PDB file of C-alpha atoms and ligand atoms in Angstrom:
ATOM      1  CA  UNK A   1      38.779 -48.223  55.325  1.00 47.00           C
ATOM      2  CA  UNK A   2      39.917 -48.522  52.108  1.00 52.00           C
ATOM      3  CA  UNK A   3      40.644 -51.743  51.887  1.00 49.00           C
ATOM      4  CA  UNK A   4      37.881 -52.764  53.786  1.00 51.00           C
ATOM      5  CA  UNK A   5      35.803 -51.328  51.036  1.00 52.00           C
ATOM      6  CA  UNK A   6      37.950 -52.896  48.693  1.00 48.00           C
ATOM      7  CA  UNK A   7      37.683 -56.073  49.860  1.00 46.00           C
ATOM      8  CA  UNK A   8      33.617 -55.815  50.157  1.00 52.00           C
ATOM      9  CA  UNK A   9      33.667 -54.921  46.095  1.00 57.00           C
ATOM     10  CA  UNK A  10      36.285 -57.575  44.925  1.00 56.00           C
ATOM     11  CA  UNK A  11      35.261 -60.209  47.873  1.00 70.00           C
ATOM     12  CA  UNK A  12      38.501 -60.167  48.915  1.00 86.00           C
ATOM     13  CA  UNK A  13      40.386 -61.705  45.654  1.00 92.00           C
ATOM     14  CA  UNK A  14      42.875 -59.703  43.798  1.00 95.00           C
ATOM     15  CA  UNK A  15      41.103 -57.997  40.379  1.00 94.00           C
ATOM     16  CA  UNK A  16      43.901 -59.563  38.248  1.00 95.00           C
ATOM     17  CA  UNK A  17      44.867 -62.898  39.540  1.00 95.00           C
ATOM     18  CA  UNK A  18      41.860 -63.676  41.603  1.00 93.00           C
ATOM     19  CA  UNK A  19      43.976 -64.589  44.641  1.00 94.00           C
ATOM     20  CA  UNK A  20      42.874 -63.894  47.925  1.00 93.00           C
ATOM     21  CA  UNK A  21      43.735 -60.118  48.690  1.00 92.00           C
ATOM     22  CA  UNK A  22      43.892 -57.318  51.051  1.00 89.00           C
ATOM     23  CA  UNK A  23      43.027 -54.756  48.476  1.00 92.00           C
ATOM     24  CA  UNK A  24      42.258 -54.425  44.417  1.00 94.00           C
ATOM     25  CA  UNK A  25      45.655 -56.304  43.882  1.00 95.00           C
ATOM     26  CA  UNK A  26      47.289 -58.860  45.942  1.00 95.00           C
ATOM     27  CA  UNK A  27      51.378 -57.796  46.666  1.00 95.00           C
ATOM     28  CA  UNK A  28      52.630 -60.133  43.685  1.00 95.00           C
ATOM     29  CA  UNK A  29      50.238 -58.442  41.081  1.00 96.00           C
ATOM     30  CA  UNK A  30      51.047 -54.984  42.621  1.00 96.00           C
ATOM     31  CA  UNK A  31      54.792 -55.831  42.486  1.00 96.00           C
ATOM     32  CA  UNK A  32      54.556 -56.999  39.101  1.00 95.00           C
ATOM     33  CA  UNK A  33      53.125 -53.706  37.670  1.00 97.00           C
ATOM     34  CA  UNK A  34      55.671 -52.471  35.354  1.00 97.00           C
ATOM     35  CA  UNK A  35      56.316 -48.865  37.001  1.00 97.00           C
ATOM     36  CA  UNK A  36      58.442 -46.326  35.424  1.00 96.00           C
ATOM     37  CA  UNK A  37      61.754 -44.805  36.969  1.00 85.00           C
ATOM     38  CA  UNK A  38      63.394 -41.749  36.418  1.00 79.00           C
ATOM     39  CA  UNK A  39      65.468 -42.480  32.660  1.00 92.00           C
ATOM     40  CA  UNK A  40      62.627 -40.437  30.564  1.00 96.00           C
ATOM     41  CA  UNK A  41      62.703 -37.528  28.859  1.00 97.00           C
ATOM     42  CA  UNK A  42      60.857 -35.246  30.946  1.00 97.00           C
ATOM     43  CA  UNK A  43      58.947 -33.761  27.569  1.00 98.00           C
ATOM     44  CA  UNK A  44      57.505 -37.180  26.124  1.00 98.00           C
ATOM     45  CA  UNK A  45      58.495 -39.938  29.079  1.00 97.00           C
ATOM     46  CA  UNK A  46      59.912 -42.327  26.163  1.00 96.00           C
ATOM     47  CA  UNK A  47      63.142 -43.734  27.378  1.00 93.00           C
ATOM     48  CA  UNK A  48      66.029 -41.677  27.637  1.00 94.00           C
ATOM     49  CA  UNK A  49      69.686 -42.702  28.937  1.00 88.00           C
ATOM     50  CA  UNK A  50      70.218 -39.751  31.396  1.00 91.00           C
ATOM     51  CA  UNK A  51      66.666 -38.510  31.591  1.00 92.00           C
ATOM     52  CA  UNK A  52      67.473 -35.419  29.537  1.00 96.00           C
ATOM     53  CA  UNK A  53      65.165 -34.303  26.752  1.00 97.00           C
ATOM     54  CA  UNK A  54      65.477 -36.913  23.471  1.00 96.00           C
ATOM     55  CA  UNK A  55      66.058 -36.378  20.142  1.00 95.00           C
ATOM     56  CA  UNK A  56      62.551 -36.730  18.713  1.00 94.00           C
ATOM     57  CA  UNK A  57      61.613 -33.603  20.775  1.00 97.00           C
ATOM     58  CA  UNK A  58      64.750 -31.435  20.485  1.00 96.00           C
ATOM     59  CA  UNK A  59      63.783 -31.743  16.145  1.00 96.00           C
ATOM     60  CA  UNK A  60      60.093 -31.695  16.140  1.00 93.00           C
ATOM     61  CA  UNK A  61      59.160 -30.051  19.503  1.00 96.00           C
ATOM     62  CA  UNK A  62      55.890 -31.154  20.791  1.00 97.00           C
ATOM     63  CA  UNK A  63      53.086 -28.431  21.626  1.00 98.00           C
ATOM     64  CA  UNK A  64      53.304 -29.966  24.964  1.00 98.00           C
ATOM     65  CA  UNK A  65      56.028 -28.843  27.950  1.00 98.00           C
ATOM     66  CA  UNK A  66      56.291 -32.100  30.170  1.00 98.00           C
ATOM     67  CA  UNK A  67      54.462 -35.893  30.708  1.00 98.00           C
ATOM     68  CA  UNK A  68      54.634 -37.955  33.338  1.00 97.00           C
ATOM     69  CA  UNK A  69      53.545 -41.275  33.323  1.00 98.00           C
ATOM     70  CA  UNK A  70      53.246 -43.321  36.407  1.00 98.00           C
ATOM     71  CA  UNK A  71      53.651 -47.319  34.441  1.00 98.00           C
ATOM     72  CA  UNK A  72      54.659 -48.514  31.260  1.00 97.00           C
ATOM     73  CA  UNK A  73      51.723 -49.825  29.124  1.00 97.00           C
ATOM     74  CA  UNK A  74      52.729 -53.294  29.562  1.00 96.00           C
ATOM     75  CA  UNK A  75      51.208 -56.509  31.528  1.00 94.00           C
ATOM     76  CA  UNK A  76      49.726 -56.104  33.805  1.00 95.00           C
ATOM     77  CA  UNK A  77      49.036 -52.730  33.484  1.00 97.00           C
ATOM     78  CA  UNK A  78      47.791 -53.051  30.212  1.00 97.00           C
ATOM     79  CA  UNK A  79      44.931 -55.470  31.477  1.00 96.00           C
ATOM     80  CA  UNK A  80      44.109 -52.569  34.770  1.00 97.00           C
ATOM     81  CA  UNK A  81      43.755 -49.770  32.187  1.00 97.00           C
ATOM     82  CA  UNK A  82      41.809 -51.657  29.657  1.00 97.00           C
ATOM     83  CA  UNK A  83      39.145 -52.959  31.925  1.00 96.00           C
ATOM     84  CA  UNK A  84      38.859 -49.386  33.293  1.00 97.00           C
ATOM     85  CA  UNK A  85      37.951 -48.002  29.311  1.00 95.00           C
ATOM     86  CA  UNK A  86      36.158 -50.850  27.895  1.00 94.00           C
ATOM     87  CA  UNK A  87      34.579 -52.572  30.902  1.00 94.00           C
ATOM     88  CA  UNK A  88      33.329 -50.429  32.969  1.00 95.00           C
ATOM     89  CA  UNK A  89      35.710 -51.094  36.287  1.00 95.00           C
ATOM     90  CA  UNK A  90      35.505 -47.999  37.492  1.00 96.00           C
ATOM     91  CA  UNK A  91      36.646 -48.868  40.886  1.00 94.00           C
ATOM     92  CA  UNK A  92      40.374 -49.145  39.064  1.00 96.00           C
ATOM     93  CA  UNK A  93      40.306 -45.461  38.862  1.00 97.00           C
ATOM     94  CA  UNK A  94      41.489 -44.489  42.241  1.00 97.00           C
ATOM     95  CA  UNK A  95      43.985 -47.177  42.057  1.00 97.00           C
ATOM     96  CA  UNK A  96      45.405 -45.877  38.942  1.00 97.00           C
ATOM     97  CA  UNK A  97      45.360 -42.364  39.455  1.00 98.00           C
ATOM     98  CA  UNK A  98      47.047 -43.712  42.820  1.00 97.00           C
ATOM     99  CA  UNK A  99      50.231 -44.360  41.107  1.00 97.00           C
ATOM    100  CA  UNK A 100      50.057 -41.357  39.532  1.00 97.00           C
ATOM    101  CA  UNK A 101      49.069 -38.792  42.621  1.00 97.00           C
ATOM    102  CA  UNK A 102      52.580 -38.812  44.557  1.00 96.00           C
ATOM    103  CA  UNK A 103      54.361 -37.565  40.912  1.00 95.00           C
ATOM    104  CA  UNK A 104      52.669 -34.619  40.405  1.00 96.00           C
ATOM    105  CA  UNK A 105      51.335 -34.076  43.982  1.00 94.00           C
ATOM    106  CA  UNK A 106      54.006 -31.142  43.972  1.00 94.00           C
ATOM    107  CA  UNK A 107      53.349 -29.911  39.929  1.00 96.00           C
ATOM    108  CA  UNK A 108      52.258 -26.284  39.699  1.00 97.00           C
ATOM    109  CA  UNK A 109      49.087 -26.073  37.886  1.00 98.00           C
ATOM    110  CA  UNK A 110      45.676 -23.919  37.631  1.00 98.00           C
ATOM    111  CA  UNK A 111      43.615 -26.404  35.955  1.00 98.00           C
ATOM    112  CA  UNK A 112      43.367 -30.028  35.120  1.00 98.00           C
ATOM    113  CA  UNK A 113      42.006 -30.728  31.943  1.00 98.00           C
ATOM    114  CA  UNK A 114      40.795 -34.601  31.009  1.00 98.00           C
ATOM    115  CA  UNK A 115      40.664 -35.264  27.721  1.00 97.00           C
ATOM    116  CA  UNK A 116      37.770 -34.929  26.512  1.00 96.00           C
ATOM    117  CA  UNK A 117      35.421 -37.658  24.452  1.00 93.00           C
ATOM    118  CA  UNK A 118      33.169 -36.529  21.997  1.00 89.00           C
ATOM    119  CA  UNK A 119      29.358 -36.299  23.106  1.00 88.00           C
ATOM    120  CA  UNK A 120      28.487 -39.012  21.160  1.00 88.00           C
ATOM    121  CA  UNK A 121      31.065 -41.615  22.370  1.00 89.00           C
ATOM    122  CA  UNK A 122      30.043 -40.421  26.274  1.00 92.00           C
ATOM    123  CA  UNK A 123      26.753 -40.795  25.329  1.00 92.00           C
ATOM    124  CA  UNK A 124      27.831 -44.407  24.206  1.00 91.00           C
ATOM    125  CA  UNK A 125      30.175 -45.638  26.971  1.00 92.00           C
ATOM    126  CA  UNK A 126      28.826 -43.789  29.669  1.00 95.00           C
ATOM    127  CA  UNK A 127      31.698 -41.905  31.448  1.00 97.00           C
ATOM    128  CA  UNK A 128      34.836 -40.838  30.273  1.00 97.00           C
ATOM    129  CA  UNK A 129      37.849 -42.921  31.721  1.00 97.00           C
ATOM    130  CA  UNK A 130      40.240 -39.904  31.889  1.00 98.00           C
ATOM    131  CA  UNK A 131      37.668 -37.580  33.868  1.00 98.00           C
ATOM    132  CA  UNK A 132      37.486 -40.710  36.400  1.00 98.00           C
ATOM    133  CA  UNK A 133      41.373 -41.060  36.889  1.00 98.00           C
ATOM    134  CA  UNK A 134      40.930 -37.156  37.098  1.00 98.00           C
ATOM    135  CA  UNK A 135      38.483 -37.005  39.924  1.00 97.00           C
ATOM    136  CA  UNK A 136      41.273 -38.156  42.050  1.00 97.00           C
ATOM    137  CA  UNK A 137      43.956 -36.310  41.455  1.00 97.00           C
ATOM    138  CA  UNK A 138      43.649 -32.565  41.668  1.00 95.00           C
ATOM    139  CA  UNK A 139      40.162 -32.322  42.194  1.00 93.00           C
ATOM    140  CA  UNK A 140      39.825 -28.917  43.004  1.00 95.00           C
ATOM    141  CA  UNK A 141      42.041 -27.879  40.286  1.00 97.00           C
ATOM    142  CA  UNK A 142      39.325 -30.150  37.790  1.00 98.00           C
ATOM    143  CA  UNK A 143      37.769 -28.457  34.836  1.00 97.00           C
ATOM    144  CA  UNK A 144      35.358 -30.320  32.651  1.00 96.00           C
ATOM    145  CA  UNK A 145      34.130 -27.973  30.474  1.00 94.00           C
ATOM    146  CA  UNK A 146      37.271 -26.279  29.599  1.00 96.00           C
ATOM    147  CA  UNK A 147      38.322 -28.356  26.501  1.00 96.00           C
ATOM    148  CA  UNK A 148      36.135 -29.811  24.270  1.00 95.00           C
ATOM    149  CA  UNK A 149      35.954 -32.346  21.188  1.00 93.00           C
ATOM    150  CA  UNK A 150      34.324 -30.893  17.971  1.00 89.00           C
ATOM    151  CA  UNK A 151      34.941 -34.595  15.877  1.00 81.00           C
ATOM    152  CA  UNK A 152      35.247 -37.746  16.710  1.00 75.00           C
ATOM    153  CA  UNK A 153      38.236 -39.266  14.859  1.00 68.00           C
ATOM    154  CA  UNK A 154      38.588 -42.588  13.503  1.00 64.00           C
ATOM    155  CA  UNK A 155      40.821 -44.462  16.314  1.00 65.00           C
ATOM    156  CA  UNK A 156      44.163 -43.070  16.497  1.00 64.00           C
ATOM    157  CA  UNK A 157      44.856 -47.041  16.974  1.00 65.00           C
ATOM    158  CA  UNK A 158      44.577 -47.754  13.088  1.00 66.00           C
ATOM    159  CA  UNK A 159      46.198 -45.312  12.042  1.00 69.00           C
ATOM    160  CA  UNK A 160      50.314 -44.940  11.752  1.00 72.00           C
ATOM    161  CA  UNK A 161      51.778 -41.991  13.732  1.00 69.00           C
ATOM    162  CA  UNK A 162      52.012 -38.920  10.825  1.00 72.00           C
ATOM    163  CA  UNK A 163      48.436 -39.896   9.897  1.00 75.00           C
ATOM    164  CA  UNK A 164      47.019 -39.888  13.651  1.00 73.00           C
ATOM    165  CA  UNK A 165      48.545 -36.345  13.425  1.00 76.00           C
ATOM    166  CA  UNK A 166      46.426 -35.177  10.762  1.00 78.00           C
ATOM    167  CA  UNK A 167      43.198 -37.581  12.025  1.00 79.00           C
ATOM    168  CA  UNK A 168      43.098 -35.166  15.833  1.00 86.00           C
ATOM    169  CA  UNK A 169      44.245 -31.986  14.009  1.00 87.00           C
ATOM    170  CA  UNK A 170      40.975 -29.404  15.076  1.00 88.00           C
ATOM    171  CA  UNK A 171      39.334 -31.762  16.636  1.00 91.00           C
ATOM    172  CA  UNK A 172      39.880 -29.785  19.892  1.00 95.00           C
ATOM    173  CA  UNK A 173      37.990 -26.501  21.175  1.00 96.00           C
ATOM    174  CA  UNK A 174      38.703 -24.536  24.351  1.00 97.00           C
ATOM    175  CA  UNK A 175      35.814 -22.840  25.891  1.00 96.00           C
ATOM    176  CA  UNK A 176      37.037 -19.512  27.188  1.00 96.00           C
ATOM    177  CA  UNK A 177      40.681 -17.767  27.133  1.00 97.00           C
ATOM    178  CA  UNK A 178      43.113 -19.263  29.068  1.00 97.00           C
ATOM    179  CA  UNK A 179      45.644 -15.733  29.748  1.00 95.00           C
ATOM    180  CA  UNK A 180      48.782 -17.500  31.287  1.00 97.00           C
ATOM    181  CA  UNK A 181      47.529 -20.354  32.863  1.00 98.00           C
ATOM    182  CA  UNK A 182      49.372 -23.644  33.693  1.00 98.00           C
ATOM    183  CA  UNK A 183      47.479 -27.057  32.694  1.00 98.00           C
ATOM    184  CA  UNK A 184      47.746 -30.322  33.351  1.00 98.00           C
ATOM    185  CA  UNK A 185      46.155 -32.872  30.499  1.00 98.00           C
ATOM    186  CA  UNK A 186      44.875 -36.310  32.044  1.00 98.00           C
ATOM    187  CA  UNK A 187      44.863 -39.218  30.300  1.00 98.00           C
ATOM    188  CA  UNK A 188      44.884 -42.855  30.964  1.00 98.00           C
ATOM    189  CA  UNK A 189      47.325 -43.926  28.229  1.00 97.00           C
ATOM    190  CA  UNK A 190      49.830 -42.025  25.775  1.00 97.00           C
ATOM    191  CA  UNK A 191      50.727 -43.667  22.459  1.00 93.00           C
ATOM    192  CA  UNK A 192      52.335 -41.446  19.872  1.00 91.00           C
ATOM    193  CA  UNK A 193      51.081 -38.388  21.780  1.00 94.00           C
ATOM    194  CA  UNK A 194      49.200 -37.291  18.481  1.00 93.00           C
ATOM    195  CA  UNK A 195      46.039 -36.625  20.731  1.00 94.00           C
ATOM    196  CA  UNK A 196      48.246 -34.632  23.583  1.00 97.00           C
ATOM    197  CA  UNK A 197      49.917 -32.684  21.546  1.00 97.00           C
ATOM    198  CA  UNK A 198      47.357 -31.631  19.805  1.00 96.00           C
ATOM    199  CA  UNK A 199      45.051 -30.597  23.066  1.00 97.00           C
ATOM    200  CA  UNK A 200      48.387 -28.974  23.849  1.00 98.00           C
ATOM    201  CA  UNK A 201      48.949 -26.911  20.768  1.00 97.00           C
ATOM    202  CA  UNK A 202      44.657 -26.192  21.580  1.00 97.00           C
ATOM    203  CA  UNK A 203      45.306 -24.944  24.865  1.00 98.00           C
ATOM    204  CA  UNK A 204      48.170 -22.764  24.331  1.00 98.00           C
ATOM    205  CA  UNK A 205      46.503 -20.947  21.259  1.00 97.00           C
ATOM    206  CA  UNK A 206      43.666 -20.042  23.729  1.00 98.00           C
ATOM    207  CA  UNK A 207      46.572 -18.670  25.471  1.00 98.00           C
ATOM    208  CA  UNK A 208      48.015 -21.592  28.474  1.00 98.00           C
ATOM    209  CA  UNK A 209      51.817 -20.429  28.912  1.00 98.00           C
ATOM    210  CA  UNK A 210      52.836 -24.221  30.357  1.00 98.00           C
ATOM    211  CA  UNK A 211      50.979 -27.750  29.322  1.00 98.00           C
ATOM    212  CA  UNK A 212      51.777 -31.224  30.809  1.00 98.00           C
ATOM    213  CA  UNK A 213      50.633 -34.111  30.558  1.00 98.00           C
ATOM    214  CA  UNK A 214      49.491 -36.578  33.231  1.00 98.00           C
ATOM    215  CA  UNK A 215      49.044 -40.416  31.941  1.00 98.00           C
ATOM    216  CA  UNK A 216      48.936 -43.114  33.894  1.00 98.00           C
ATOM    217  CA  UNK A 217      50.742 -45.325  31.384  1.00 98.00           C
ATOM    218  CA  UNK A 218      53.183 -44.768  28.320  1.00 97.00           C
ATOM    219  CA  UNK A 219      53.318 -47.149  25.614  1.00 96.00           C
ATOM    220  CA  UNK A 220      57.111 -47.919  24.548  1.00 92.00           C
ATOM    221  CA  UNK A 221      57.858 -49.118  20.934  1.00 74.00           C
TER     222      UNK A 221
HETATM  223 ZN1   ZN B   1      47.020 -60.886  42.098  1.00 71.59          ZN
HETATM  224 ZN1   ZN B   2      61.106 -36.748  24.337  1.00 71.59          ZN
END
């Protein structure tokens, strides 16, 4: 059914390579998607030789307990996650948050927050990327209203890391008292984890005893 539905949207050619396929992507594309395997540091999923926590978060601990990320941030990927912000594909969403589903299928959460735009850049774009990866996760576990953005910053994407610290710091509210609660933070790509960490360090002063993070892809220096 799927990929009969698929195949009526794309007309049966594969969304990055335009070769005839069964689904969004034809096998080579979908082989060629750069996932991720199991050497990360659970805290910030940068690389990390025996997958035990690295040495950026052992000094400066992020606000945040655990991220997984389903692909690196990397052709194609890259291409899949950029159409779905800028471009308005939202028929990628299910197929990214599909890469992402079977890795936290089994996390224990109360709440899934998306992170959140400001009003004024929804109003703009129209719907938040995040929320749509979201929808298809946890769904019943989705809370929309539960975080929100007070500023809008100036891209994080200008700005180098200690200064995209600074740029997000207040620029997230939470909405009612989270006593002991376990969240999971949505996103479709993590750079420096400025944004994250600060939703993080948001969540848990609201009171949230556990925050992960759930991106579909991690950018890698
Ligand atoms: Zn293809
Ligand atoms: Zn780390």
């Amino acid at each position: 059914m799927r990929e009969k539905l698929a195949s009526v949207l794309f007309g049966g050619s594969c969304f990055l390579c335009r070769g005839g396929a069964r689904a969004l992507l034809c096998a080579q594309c979908d082989a060629d998607l750069p996932r991720l395997g199991h050497a990360l540091c659970p805290r910030c999923a940068l690389e990390s030789p025996d997958g035990a926590v690295c040495g950026r978060c052992l000094t400066h601990s992020p606000a945040y307990d655990a991220t997984c990320a389903a692909l690196s941030y990397a052709f194609p990927a890259d291409a899949l996650v950029h159409a779905l912000k800028f471009r308005g594909e939202l028929a990628l969403a299910p197929l990214l948050a599909g890469f992402l589903a079977p890795k936290v299928r089994a996390a224990r959460i109360d709440h899934m927050v998306p992170v959140p735009l400001s009003a004024e850049r929804l109003r703009s774009r129209g719907y938040n990327q995040a929320v749509e990866i979201a929808r298809h996760l946890r769904k019943e576990a989705l809370e929309l209203a539960l975080c929100e953005r007070t500023r809008d910053a100036p891209p994080q994407i200008e700005l180098p890391y200690d200064e995209r610290q600074r740029n997000v710091r207040g620029a997230f509210r939470c909405t009612r008292s989270l006593d002991g609660a376990r969240i999971a933070v949505v996103d479709d790509v993590m750079t420096t984890g400025a944004t994250l960490d600060e939703i993080a360090r948001t969540l848990k002063a609201a009171g949230a005893v556990h925050v992960e993070n759930w991106v579909v892809a991690r950018t890698f220096r």
